[in-house]
PDB file of C-alpha atoms in Angstrom:
ATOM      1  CA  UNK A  72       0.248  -8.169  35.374  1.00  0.00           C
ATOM      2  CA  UNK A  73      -0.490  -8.798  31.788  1.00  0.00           C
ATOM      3  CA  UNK A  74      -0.758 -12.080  30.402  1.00  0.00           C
ATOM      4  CA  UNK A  75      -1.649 -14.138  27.322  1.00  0.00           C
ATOM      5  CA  UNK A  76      -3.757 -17.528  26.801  1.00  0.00           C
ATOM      6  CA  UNK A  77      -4.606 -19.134  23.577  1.00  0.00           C
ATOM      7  CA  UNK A  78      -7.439 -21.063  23.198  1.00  0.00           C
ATOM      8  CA  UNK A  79      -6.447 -21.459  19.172  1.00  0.00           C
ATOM      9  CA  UNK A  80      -3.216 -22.454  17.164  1.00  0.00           C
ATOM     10  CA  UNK A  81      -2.058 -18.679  17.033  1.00  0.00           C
ATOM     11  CA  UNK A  82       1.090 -18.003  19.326  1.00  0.00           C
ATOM     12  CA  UNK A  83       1.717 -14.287  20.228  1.00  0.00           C
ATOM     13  CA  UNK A  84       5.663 -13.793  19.410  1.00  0.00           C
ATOM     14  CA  UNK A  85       7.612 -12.295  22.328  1.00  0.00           C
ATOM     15  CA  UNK A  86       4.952 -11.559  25.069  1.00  0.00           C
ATOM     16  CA  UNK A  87       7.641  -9.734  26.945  1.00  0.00           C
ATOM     17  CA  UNK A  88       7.499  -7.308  24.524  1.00  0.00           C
ATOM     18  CA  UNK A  89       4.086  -7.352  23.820  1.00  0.00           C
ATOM     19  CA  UNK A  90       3.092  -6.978  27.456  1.00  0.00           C
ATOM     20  CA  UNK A  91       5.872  -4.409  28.612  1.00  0.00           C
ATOM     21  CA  UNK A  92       3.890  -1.725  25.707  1.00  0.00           C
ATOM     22  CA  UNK A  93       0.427  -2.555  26.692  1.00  0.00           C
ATOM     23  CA  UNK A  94       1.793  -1.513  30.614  1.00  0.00           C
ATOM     24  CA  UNK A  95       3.465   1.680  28.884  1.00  0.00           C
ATOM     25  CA  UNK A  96      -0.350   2.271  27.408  1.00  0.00           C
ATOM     26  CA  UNK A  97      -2.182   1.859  31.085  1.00  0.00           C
ATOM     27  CA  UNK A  98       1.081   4.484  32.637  1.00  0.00           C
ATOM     28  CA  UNK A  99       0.990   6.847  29.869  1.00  0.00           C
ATOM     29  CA  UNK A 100      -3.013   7.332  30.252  1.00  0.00           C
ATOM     30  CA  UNK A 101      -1.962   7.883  34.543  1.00  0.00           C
ATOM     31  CA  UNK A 102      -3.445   5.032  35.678  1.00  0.00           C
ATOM     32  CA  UNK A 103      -2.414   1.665  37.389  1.00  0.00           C
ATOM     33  CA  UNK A 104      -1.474  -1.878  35.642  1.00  0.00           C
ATOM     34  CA  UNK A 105      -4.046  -4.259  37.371  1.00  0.00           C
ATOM     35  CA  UNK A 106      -4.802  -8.300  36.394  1.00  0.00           C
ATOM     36  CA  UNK A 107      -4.819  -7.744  32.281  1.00  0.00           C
ATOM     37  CA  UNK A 108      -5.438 -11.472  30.672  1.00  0.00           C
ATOM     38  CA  UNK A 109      -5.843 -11.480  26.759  1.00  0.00           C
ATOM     39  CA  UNK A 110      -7.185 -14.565  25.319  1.00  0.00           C
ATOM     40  CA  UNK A 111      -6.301 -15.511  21.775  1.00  0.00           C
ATOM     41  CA  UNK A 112      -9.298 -17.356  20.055  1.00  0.00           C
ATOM     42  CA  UNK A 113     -10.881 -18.068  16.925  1.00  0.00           C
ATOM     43  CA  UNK A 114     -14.685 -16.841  15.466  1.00  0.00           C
ATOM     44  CA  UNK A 115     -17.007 -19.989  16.918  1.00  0.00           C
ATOM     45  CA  UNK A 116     -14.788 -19.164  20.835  1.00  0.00           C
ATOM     46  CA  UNK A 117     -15.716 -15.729  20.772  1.00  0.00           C
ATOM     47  CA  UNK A 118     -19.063 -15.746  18.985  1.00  0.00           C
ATOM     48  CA  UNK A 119     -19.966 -18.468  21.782  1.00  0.00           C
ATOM     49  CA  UNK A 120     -18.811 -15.758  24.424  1.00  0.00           C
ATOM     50  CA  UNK A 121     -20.940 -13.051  22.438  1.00  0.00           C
ATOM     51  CA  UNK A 122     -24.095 -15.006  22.190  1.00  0.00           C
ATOM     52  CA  UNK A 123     -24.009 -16.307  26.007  1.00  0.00           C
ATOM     53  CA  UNK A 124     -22.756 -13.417  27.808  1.00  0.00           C
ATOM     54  CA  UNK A 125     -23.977 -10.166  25.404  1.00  0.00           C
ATOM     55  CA  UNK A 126     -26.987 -11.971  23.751  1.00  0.00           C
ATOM     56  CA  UNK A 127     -25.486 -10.637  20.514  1.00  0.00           C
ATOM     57  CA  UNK A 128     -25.212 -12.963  17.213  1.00  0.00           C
ATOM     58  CA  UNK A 129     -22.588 -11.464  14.890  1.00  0.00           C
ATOM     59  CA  UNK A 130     -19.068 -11.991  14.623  1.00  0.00           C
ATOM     60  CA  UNK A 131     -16.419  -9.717  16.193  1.00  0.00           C
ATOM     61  CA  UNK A 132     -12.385  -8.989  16.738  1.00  0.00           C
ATOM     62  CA  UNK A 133     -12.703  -8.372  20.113  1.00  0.00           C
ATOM     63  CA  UNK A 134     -14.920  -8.587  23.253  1.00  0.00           C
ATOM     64  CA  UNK A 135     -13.584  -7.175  26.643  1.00  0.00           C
ATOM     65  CA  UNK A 136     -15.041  -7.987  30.248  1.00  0.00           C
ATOM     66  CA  UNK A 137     -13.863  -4.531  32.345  1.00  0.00           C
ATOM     67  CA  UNK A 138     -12.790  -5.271  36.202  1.00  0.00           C
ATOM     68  CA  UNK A 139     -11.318  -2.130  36.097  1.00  0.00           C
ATOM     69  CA  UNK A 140     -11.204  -0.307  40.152  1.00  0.00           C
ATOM     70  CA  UNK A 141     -10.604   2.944  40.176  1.00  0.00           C
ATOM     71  CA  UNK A 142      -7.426   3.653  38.480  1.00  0.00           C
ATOM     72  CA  UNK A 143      -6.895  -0.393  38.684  1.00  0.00           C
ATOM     73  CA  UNK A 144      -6.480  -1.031  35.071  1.00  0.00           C
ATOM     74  CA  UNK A 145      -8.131  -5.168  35.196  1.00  0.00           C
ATOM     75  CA  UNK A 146     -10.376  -7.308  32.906  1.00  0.00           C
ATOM     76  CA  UNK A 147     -10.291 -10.319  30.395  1.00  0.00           C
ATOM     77  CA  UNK A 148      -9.381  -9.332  26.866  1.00  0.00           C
ATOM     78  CA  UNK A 149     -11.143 -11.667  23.777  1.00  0.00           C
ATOM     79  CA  UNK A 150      -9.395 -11.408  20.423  1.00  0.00           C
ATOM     80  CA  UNK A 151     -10.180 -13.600  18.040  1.00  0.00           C
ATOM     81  CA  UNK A 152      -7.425 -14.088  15.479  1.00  0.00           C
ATOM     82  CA  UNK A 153      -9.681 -14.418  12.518  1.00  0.00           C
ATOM     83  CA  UNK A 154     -10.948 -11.506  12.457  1.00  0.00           C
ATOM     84  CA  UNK A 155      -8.150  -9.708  12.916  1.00  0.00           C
ATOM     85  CA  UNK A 156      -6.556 -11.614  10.157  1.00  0.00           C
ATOM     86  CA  UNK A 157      -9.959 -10.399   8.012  1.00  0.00           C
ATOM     87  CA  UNK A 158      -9.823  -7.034   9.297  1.00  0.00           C
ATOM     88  CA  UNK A 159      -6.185  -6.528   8.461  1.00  0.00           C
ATOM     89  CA  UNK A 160      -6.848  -7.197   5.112  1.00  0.00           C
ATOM     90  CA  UNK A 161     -10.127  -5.079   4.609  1.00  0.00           C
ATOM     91  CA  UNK A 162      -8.139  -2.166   6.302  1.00  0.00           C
ATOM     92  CA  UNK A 163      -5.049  -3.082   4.258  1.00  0.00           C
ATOM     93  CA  UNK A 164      -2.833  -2.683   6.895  1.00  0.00           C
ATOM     94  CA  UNK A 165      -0.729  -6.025   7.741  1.00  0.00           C
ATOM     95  CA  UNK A 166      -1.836  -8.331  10.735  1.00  0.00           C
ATOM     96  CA  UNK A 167       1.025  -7.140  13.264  1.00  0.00           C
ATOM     97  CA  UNK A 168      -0.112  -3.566  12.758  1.00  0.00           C
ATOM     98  CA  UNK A 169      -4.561  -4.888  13.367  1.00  0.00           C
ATOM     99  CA  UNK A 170      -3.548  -7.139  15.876  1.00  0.00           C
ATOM    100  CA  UNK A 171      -1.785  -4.075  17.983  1.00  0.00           C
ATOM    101  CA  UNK A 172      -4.739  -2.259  17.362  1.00  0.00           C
ATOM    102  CA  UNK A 173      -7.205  -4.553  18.654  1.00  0.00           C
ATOM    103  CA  UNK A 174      -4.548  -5.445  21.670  1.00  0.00           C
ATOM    104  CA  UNK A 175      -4.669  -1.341  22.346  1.00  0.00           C
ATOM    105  CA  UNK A 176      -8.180  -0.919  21.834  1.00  0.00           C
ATOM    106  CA  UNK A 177      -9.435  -3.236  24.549  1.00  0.00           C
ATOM    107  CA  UNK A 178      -7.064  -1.548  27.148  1.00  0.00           C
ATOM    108  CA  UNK A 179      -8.263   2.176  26.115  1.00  0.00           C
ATOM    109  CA  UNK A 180     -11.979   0.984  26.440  1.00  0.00           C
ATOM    110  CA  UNK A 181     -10.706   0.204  29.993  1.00  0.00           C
ATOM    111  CA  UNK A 182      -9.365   3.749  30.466  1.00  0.00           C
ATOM    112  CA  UNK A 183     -12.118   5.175  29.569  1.00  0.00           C
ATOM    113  CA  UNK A 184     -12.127   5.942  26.024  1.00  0.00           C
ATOM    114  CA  UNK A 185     -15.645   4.853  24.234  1.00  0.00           C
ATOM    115  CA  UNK A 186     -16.551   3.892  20.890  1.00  0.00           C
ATOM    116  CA  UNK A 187     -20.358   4.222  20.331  1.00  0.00           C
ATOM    117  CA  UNK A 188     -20.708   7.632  18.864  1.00  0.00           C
ATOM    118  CA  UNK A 189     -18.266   9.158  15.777  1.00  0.00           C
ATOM    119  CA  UNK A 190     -16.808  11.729  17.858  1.00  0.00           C
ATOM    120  CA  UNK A 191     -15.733   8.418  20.357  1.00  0.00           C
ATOM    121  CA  UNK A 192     -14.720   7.014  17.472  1.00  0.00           C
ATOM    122  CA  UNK A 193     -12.896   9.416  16.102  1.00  0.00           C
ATOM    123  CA  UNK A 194     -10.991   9.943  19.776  1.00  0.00           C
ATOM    124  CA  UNK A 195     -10.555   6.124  19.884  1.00  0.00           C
ATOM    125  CA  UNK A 196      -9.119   5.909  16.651  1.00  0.00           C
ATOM    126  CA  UNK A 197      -6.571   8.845  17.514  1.00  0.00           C
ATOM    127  CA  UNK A 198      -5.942   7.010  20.634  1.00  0.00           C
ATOM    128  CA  UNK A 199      -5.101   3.730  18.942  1.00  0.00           C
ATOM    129  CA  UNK A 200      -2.342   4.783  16.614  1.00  0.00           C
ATOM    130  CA  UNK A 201      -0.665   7.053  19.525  1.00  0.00           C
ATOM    131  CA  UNK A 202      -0.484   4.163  21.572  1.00  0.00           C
ATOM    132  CA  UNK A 203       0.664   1.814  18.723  1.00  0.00           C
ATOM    133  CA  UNK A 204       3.696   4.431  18.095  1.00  0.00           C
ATOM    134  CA  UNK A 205       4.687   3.227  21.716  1.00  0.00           C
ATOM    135  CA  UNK A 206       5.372  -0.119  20.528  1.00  0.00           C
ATOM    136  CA  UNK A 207       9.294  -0.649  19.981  1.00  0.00           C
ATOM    137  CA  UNK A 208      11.156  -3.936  19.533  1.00  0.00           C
ATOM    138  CA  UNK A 209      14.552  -3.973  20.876  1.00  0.00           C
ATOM    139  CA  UNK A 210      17.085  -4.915  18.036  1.00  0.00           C
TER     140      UNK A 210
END
């Protein structure tokens, strides 16, 4: 099950939506939709969560806690809107388009897919805009 909390003013427009393509993601990588909870937050929420549970004192879009079992797709997704909003704009790409990205990215890292070397990178990255392709809004 995939579901959203806010801890900030932002509002994620139709979750159904939203959620029903971040399942697609989990299925289309072969593995199993566990307990997915993103939380919607601002810099000082998440920076809190960095600096008490990573030790880490910088700002950042998005920190993921991985209760993944298995093929058991499960953990507690941080975004924090701001950044997003920021990174959006330095990427100059608009905030729907970051905000998927970030929303994908945390559910690849939980897949398997890594980020701390350019060639992970690089495979992230590739993953990221498949997955975003996947997203489709019934008209």
């Amino acid at each position: 099950m995939i579901s959203f909390n806010y801890e900030s003013d932002f509002i994620l427009d139709q979750e159904p939506v939203y959620a029903s393509w971040i399942e697609t993601i989990i299925l289309s990588e072969n593995k199993t939709v566990g307990e997915i909870s993103y939380v919607f937050c601002d810099d000082e929420y998440l920076h809190n969560i960095n600096m008490q549970y990573l030790n880490h004192d910088t700002l950042t879009d998005i920190i993921s806690f991985d209760y993944t079992e298995g093929d058991i797709i499960s953990g507690d997704i941080f975004v924090s809107i701001e950044r997003v909003k920021d990174n959006a704009i330095d990427f100059k790409v608009s905030f729907e388009e970051e905000l998927k990205r970030v929303l994908a990215h945390g559910v690849l890292h939980y897949c398997g897919y890594k980020d701390k070397t350019n060639a992970d990178t690089t495979l992230m990255r590739t993953k990221e805009n498949e997955k975003i392709k996947l997203f489709h809004v019934e008209l």
